[in-house]
Amino acid sequence: MNALVSRSGARHHVNLSSSSECLKFGAVLLIGICIGSVFPRGYENNAHHSSSAGVIANNKDNGFVTHMDEVPSIPTSHIDQISGTPIMKQQLLEPFRVAANVAGYSVATIPVGQQMMPVHQHESMHEYFHILEGSGVVQIKDVQHVVTPGSFIHVSPKESHGIWVPSDSKDGDMKFVVFGITTD
């Protein structure tokens, strides 16, 4: 499958020969649709790091370019109920900073044996996960799903969900993209 993408008159030919490439293209396209309008002046290298917050201080009036090596890992609000250890993430977009309905964009890591429990829900947020490395379990409502690299998960508002890496996992830590879009 081939796709032709147009942005500001520029045309880019994208070869989507595998399901993995289609999934990546779809995720990027979805993100572009959701937040693309907040980058009206093009992409400028103006990402500012906030040492106190540990995240990029995104500016809704300017685009930016950064690299994962430049983004520090910070604790999330999700705490493992057994160990008391927070899930760690690299926050690429601060929640609600570049667009009123985008609840951030980050890459999170869950070590083997860590659980993001208890299962919880969000009143008005669609949450998306794309597994990059490792494997784990995602629970949506009362159904548990084994997820591996390439898995994409969508959780609708008010759906109970949780995510963890079993202590007997042989695949190492699970790393995944996570972002949310609110409906209010």
Coordinates of N, CA and C in Angstrom, one line a residue:
M1 N 0.8 -1.2 0.0 CA 0.0 0.0 0.0 C 0.9 1.2 0.0
N2 N 0.5 2.2 -0.8 CA 1.3 3.5 -0.8 C 0.4 4.6 -0.4
A3 N 1.0 5.6 0.2 CA 0.2 6.8 0.7 C 0.9 8.0 0.2
L4 N 0.2 9.0 -0.1 CA 0.7 10.3 -0.6 C 0.2 11.3 0.4
V5 N 1.2 12.0 1.1 CA 0.8 12.9 2.2 C 1.2 14.3 1.7
S6 N 0.3 15.2 2.0 CA 0.5 16.6 1.6 C 0.5 17.5 2.9
R7 N 1.5 18.3 3.1 CA 1.5 19.2 4.2 C 2.1 20.6 3.6
S8 N 1.3 21.6 3.6 CA 1.7 22.9 3.1 C 2.2 22.9 1.7
G9 N 1.6 22.1 0.9 CA 1.9 22.0 -0.5 C 3.0 21.0 -0.8
A10 N 3.8 20.5 0.2 CA 4.8 19.5 0.0 C 4.2 18.2 -0.1
R11 N 4.8 17.3 -1.0 CA 4.2 16.0 -1.1 C 5.3 15.0 -0.7
H12 N 4.9 13.9 0.0 CA 5.8 12.9 0.4 C 5.2 11.6 0.1
H13 N 6.0 10.7 -0.6 CA 5.6 9.4 -0.9 C 6.0 8.4 0.2
V14 N 5.1 7.7 0.8 CA 5.3 6.8 1.9 C 5.0 5.4 1.4
N15 N 5.9 4.4 1.5 CA 5.7 3.0 1.1 C 5.3 2.3 2.3
L16 N 4.0 1.8 2.3 CA 3.5 1.0 3.5 C 3.4 -0.4 3.1
S17 N 4.5 -1.1 3.1 CA 4.6 -2.5 2.6 C 4.3 -3.5 3.7
S18 N 4.3 -3.1 4.9 CA 4.1 -4.1 6.0 C 3.0 -3.6 7.0
S19 N 2.4 -4.5 7.7 CA 1.4 -4.0 8.7 C 2.1 -3.1 9.8
S20 N 3.3 -3.4 10.1 CA 4.0 -2.5 11.1 C 4.2 -1.1 10.6
E21 N 4.5 -1.0 9.3 CA 4.7 0.4 8.7 C 3.3 1.0 8.6
C22 N 2.2 0.3 8.3 CA 0.9 0.9 8.3 C 0.5 1.3 9.7
L23 N 0.8 0.6 10.7 CA 0.4 0.9 12.1 C 1.2 2.2 12.5
K24 N 2.5 2.3 12.2 CA 3.2 3.5 12.5 C 2.7 4.7 11.8
F25 N 2.4 4.5 10.5 CA 1.9 5.6 9.7 C 0.6 6.1 10.2
G26 N -0.3 5.1 10.6 CA -1.6 5.5 11.2 C -1.5 6.2 12.5
A27 N -0.6 5.8 13.3 CA -0.4 6.5 14.6 C 0.1 7.9 14.4
V28 N 1.1 8.0 13.5 CA 1.6 9.4 13.2 C 0.6 10.2 12.6
L29 N -0.2 9.7 11.7 CA -1.3 10.5 11.1 C -2.3 10.9 12.1
L30 N -2.7 10.0 13.0 CA -3.7 10.3 14.1 C -3.1 11.5 14.9
I31 N -1.9 11.3 15.3 CA -1.3 12.4 16.1 C -1.2 13.7 15.4
G32 N -0.9 13.6 14.1 CA -0.8 14.8 13.3 C -2.2 15.5 13.2
I33 N -3.2 14.7 13.0 CA -4.6 15.3 12.9 C -4.9 15.9 14.2
C34 N -4.6 15.3 15.3 CA -5.0 15.8 16.7 C -4.2 17.0 17.1
I35 N -2.9 17.1 16.8 CA -2.2 18.3 17.2 C -1.5 19.1 16.1
G36 N -1.6 18.6 14.9 CA -0.9 19.3 13.8 C -1.3 20.8 13.7
S37 N -2.5 21.1 14.0 CA -2.9 22.5 13.8 C -2.2 23.5 14.8
V38 N -1.6 23.0 15.8 CA -0.9 23.9 16.8 C 0.5 24.2 16.4
F39 N 1.0 23.7 15.2 CA 2.3 24.0 14.8 C 2.2 24.8 13.5
P40 N 1.6 26.0 13.5 CA 1.4 26.7 12.3 C 2.6 27.4 11.6
R41 N 3.7 27.6 12.3 CA 4.9 28.2 11.8 C 6.0 27.2 11.4
G42 N 5.7 26.0 11.3 CA 6.7 25.0 10.9 C 7.4 24.5 12.1
Y43 N 8.4 23.7 11.9 CA 9.2 23.0 12.9 C 10.5 23.8 13.2
E44 N 10.6 24.3 14.4 CA 11.8 25.0 14.8 C 12.4 24.3 15.9
N45 N 13.7 24.4 16.0 CA 14.4 23.7 17.1 C 14.4 24.6 18.3
N46 N 13.2 24.7 19.0 CA 13.1 25.6 20.1 C 12.5 24.9 21.4
A47 N 12.8 23.6 21.5 CA 12.4 22.8 22.7 C 13.2 23.4 23.8
H48 N 12.5 23.7 24.9 CA 13.1 24.1 26.1 C 12.9 23.1 27.2
H49 N 14.0 22.7 27.8 CA 13.9 21.8 28.9 C 13.8 22.5 30.2
S50 N 12.9 22.0 31.1 CA 12.7 22.6 32.4 C 13.3 21.6 33.4
S51 N 14.4 22.0 34.0 CA 15.1 21.1 34.9 C 14.2 20.8 36.2
S52 N 13.4 21.8 36.6 CA 12.5 21.6 37.7 C 11.4 20.6 37.5
A53 N 10.8 20.7 36.3 CA 9.7 19.8 35.9 C 10.2 18.5 35.3
G54 N 11.4 18.5 34.7 CA 12.0 17.3 34.1 C 11.3 17.0 32.8
V55 N 10.6 17.9 32.2 CA 9.9 17.7 30.9 C 10.2 18.8 30.0
I56 N 9.9 18.6 28.7 CA 10.0 19.7 27.8 C 8.9 20.7 28.0
A57 N 9.3 22.0 28.0 CA 8.3 23.0 28.2 C 7.8 23.4 26.8
N58 N 6.9 22.6 26.3 CA 6.4 22.8 24.9 C 5.7 24.2 24.8
N59 N 5.8 24.8 23.7 CA 5.2 26.1 23.4 C 4.2 25.9 22.3
K60 N 2.9 26.2 22.6 CA 1.9 25.9 21.6 C 2.0 26.7 20.3
D61 N 2.8 27.8 20.3 CA 3.0 28.7 19.2 C 4.1 28.3 18.3
N62 N 4.9 27.3 18.7 CA 6.1 26.9 17.9 C 6.2 25.4 17.9
G63 N 6.6 24.8 16.8 CA 7.0 23.4 16.8 C 8.4 23.3 17.4
F64 N 8.8 22.0 17.5 CA 10.2 21.8 18.0 C 10.6 20.4 17.5
V65 N 11.9 20.2 17.7 CA 12.6 18.9 17.4 C 13.4 18.6 18.6
T66 N 13.2 17.3 19.1 CA 14.0 16.8 20.2 C 14.4 15.4 19.9
H67 N 15.1 14.8 20.8 CA 15.6 13.4 20.7 C 15.4 12.7 22.1
M68 N 15.0 11.5 22.1 CA 14.8 10.8 23.4 C 16.0 10.9 24.3
D69 N 17.2 10.9 23.8 CA 18.4 11.1 24.7 C 18.4 12.4 25.4
E70 N 17.6 13.4 25.0 CA 17.6 14.7 25.6 C 16.4 14.8 26.6
V71 N 15.6 13.8 26.7 CA 14.4 13.9 27.6 C 14.6 13.0 28.8
P72 N 14.6 13.6 30.0 CA 14.9 12.8 31.2 C 13.7 11.9 31.5
S73 N 13.9 10.8 32.3 CA 12.9 10.0 32.8 C 12.4 10.6 34.1
I74 N 11.0 10.7 34.2 CA 10.4 11.2 35.4 C 9.3 10.2 35.9
P75 N 9.0 10.3 37.2 CA 8.0 9.4 37.7 C 6.6 9.8 37.2
T76 N 5.7 8.8 37.0 CA 4.3 9.1 36.7 C 3.5 9.1 38.0
S77 N 2.2 9.4 37.9 CA 1.3 9.4 39.0 C 0.9 8.0 39.3
H78 N 1.2 7.0 38.4 CA 0.8 5.6 38.6 C 1.9 4.9 39.5
I79 N 1.5 4.4 40.6 CA 2.4 3.8 41.6 C 2.1 2.3 41.7
D80 N 3.1 1.5 41.7 CA 3.0 0.0 41.9 C 2.6 -0.1 43.4
Q81 N 1.4 -0.8 43.6 CA 0.8 -0.9 44.9 C 1.6 -1.9 45.8
I82 N 2.4 -2.7 45.2 CA 3.2 -3.7 46.0 C 4.6 -3.1 46.4
S83 N 5.3 -2.5 45.4 CA 6.6 -2.0 45.7 C 6.6 -0.5 46.1
G84 N 5.6 0.2 45.7 CA 5.5 1.6 46.0 C 6.3 2.4 45.0
T85 N 6.8 1.8 43.9 CA 7.6 2.4 42.9 C 6.8 3.0 41.8
P86 N 7.0 4.2 41.3 CA 6.2 4.8 40.2 C 6.7 4.2 38.9
I87 N 5.8 4.2 37.9 CA 6.1 3.9 36.6 C 6.9 5.1 36.1
M88 N 7.9 4.9 35.3 CA 8.8 6.0 34.8 C 8.4 6.3 33.3
K89 N 8.5 7.6 33.0 CA 8.2 8.0 31.6 C 9.2 9.1 31.1
Q90 N 9.3 9.2 29.8 CA 9.9 10.4 29.2 C 8.8 11.2 28.5
Q91 N 8.5 12.4 29.1 CA 7.4 13.2 28.6 C 7.8 14.0 27.5
L92 N 7.3 13.8 26.3 CA 7.7 14.5 25.1 C 6.8 15.7 24.9
L93 N 5.5 15.6 25.2 CA 4.6 16.7 25.2 C 3.9 16.8 26.6
E94 N 4.0 18.0 27.2 CA 3.4 18.2 28.4 C 1.9 18.2 28.3
P95 N 1.2 17.6 29.3 CA -0.3 17.5 29.2 C -0.9 18.9 29.0
F96 N -1.8 19.0 28.0 CA -2.6 20.2 27.8 C -1.8 21.5 27.5
R97 N -0.6 21.4 27.2 CA 0.3 22.5 26.9 C 0.2 23.0 25.5
V98 N 0.2 22.1 24.5 CA 0.2 22.5 23.1 C -1.2 22.5 22.5
A99 N -2.1 21.7 23.1 CA -3.5 21.7 22.7 C -4.4 21.4 23.9
A100 N -5.5 22.0 24.0 CA -6.4 21.9 25.2 C -6.9 20.5 25.4
N101 N -6.9 19.6 24.4 CA -7.5 18.3 24.6 C -6.4 17.2 24.5
V102 N -5.1 17.5 24.4 CA -4.1 16.5 24.3 C -3.4 16.3 25.7
A103 N -3.7 15.2 26.2 CA -3.2 14.9 27.6 C -1.8 14.3 27.6
G104 N -0.9 15.0 26.9 CA 0.5 14.6 26.8 C 0.8 13.5 25.8
Y105 N 2.1 13.3 25.7 CA 2.6 12.2 24.8 C 4.0 11.8 25.4
S106 N 4.1 10.6 25.8 CA 5.3 10.1 26.4 C 5.6 8.7 26.1
V107 N 6.9 8.3 26.4 CA 7.3 7.0 26.3 C 7.5 6.5 27.8
A108 N 6.8 5.5 28.2 CA 6.8 4.9 29.5 C 7.5 3.6 29.5
T109 N 8.1 3.3 30.7 CA 8.8 2.0 30.8 C 8.3 1.3 32.1
I110 N 7.9 0.1 32.0 CA 7.4 -0.7 33.2 C 8.4 -1.9 33.3
P111 N 9.2 -1.9 34.4 CA 10.1 -3.0 34.6 C 9.4 -4.4 34.9
V112 N 10.1 -5.5 34.6 CA 9.6 -6.8 34.9 C 9.1 -6.8 36.3
G113 N 7.9 -7.3 36.5 CA 7.3 -7.5 37.9 C 6.6 -6.3 38.4
Q114 N 6.6 -5.1 37.7 CA 5.9 -3.9 38.2 C 4.5 -3.9 37.6
Q115 N 3.6 -3.4 38.4 CA 2.2 -3.3 38.1 C 1.7 -1.9 38.2
M116 N 0.9 -1.4 37.2 CA 0.2 -0.2 37.3 C -1.2 -0.5 37.9
M117 N -1.3 -0.6 39.1 CA -2.5 -1.0 39.7 C -2.9 0.0 40.8
P118 N -4.1 0.1 41.3 CA -5.2 -0.7 40.9 C -5.7 -0.3 39.5
V119 N -6.5 -1.1 38.9 CA -7.1 -0.8 37.7 C -7.9 0.5 37.9
H120 N -7.8 1.4 36.9 CA -8.4 2.7 37.0 C -9.1 3.1 35.7
Q121 N -9.8 4.3 35.7 CA -10.4 4.8 34.5 C -10.3 6.3 34.5
H122 N -10.6 6.8 33.3 CA -10.6 8.3 33.1 C -12.0 8.7 32.6
E123 N -12.5 9.7 33.2 CA -13.9 10.1 32.9 C -14.1 10.6 31.5
S124 N -13.1 11.3 30.9 CA -13.3 11.9 29.6 C -12.1 11.8 28.7
M125 N -11.3 10.8 28.9 CA -10.1 10.7 28.1 C -10.0 9.4 27.3
H126 N -9.7 9.5 26.0 CA -9.3 8.3 25.2 C -7.8 8.2 25.5
E127 N -7.4 7.0 25.8 CA -6.0 6.8 26.1 C -5.5 5.7 25.0
Y128 N -4.3 6.0 24.5 CA -3.7 5.1 23.5 C -2.3 4.7 23.9
F129 N -2.0 3.4 23.6 CA -0.7 2.8 24.0 C -0.2 2.1 22.7
H130 N 1.1 2.2 22.4 CA 1.7 1.5 21.4 C 3.0 0.8 21.9
I131 N 3.0 -0.5 22.0 CA 4.1 -1.2 22.6 C 5.3 -1.2 21.7
L132 N 6.4 -0.8 22.2 CA 7.7 -0.7 21.5 C 8.6 -1.8 21.7
E133 N 8.8 -2.2 23.0 CA 9.7 -3.2 23.4 C 9.1 -4.0 24.6
G134 N 9.5 -5.3 24.7 CA 9.1 -6.1 25.8 C 7.7 -6.6 25.6
S135 N 7.1 -7.2 26.6 CA 5.7 -7.7 26.6 C 5.1 -7.5 28.0
G136 N 3.8 -7.6 28.0 CA 3.1 -7.4 29.2 C 1.6 -7.7 29.1
V137 N 0.8 -7.3 30.1 CA -0.6 -7.5 30.1 C -1.3 -6.2 30.2
V138 N -2.3 -6.0 29.4 CA -3.2 -4.9 29.5 C -4.6 -5.4 29.8
Q139 N -5.2 -4.9 30.9 CA -6.6 -5.3 31.2 C -7.5 -4.1 30.9
I140 N -8.5 -4.4 30.1 CA -9.6 -3.4 29.8 C -10.9 -4.1 30.2
K141 N -11.6 -3.4 31.1 CA -12.7 -3.9 31.8 C -12.3 -5.2 32.5
D142 N -12.9 -6.3 32.3 CA -12.5 -7.6 32.9 C -11.7 -8.5 32.0
V143 N -11.2 -8.0 30.9 CA -10.5 -8.9 29.9 C -9.0 -8.5 29.9
Q144 N -8.2 -9.5 30.1 CA -6.7 -9.3 30.0 C -6.2 -9.7 28.7
H145 N -5.3 -8.8 28.1 CA -4.8 -9.0 26.8 C -3.2 -9.1 26.9
V146 N -2.6 -10.1 26.3 CA -1.1 -10.1 26.3 C -0.7 -9.2 25.1
V147 N 0.2 -8.3 25.4 CA 0.7 -7.3 24.4 C 2.2 -7.5 24.2
T148 N 2.6 -7.3 22.9 CA 3.9 -7.4 22.5 C 4.3 -6.3 21.6
P149 N 5.6 -6.1 21.2 CA 5.9 -5.0 20.3 C 5.0 -5.0 19.0
G150 N 4.5 -3.8 18.8 CA 3.6 -3.6 17.7 C 2.1 -3.6 18.1
S151 N 1.8 -4.0 19.3 CA 0.4 -4.0 19.8 C 0.0 -2.5 20.0
F152 N -1.2 -2.2 19.6 CA -1.8 -0.9 19.8 C -3.1 -1.0 20.6
I153 N -3.2 -0.2 21.6 CA -4.3 -0.3 22.5 C -5.1 1.0 22.6
H154 N -6.4 1.0 22.5 CA -7.2 2.2 22.7 C -8.1 1.9 23.8
V155 N -8.1 2.8 24.8 CA -9.0 2.7 26.0 C -10.0 3.9 25.9
S156 N -11.3 3.7 25.9 CA -12.3 4.7 25.8 C -12.5 5.3 27.2
P157 N -13.1 6.5 27.2 CA -13.4 7.1 28.5 C -14.3 6.1 29.3
K158 N -14.1 6.1 30.6 CA -14.9 5.3 31.6 C -14.6 3.8 31.5
E159 N -13.7 3.4 30.7 CA -13.3 2.0 30.6 C -12.2 1.7 31.7
S160 N -12.4 0.8 32.6 CA -11.4 0.5 33.6 C -10.3 -0.3 32.8
H161 N -9.0 0.1 33.3 CA -7.9 -0.5 32.6 C -6.7 -0.5 33.5
G162 N -5.7 -1.3 33.3 CA -4.5 -1.4 34.0 C -3.5 -2.1 33.1
I163 N -2.2 -2.0 33.4 CA -1.1 -2.5 32.6 C 0.0 -3.0 33.5
W164 N 0.6 -4.1 33.2 CA 1.7 -4.6 34.0 C 2.6 -5.6 33.2
V165 N 3.7 -5.9 33.8 CA 4.7 -6.8 33.2 C 4.8 -7.9 34.3
P166 N 4.4 -9.2 34.0 CA 4.5 -10.2 34.9 C 5.9 -10.5 35.4
S167 N 6.1 -10.9 36.7 CA 7.4 -11.1 37.2 C 8.2 -12.3 36.5
D168 N 7.5 -13.1 35.8 CA 8.1 -14.2 35.1 C 8.4 -13.9 33.6
S169 N 8.2 -12.7 33.2 CA 8.4 -12.3 31.8 C 9.9 -12.5 31.4
K170 N 10.1 -13.1 30.3 CA 11.4 -13.3 29.7 C 11.8 -12.2 28.7
D171 N 10.9 -11.3 28.5 CA 11.1 -10.3 27.4 C 11.7 -9.0 27.9
G172 N 12.0 -8.9 29.2 CA 12.5 -7.7 29.8 C 11.5 -6.6 30.0
D173 N 12.0 -5.4 30.3 CA 11.1 -4.3 30.6 C 10.2 -4.0 29.4
M174 N 9.0 -3.5 29.6 CA 8.1 -3.1 28.5 C 8.1 -1.6 28.4
K175 N 8.4 -1.1 27.1 CA 8.5 0.3 26.8 C 7.4 0.6 25.8
F176 N 6.6 1.6 26.0 CA 5.5 1.9 25.1 C 5.2 3.4 25.1
V177 N 4.7 3.8 23.9 CA 4.2 5.2 23.7 C 2.8 5.3 24.4
V178 N 2.5 6.4 25.1 CA 1.2 6.6 25.7 C 0.8 8.0 25.5
F179 N -0.4 8.2 25.0 CA -1.0 9.6 24.9 C -2.5 9.6 25.1
G180 N -3.0 10.7 25.4 CA -4.5 10.7 25.6 C -5.1 12.0 25.0
I181 N -6.3 11.8 24.6 CA -7.1 12.9 24.1 C -8.4 13.0 24.9
T182 N -8.7 14.2 25.4 CA -9.9 14.3 26.2 C -11.0 14.8 25.4
T183 N -12.3 14.4 25.9 CA -13.5 14.8 25.1 C -14.2 16.0 25.6
D184 N -13.7 16.6 26.7 CA -14.3 17.8 27.2 C -13.5 19.0 27.1

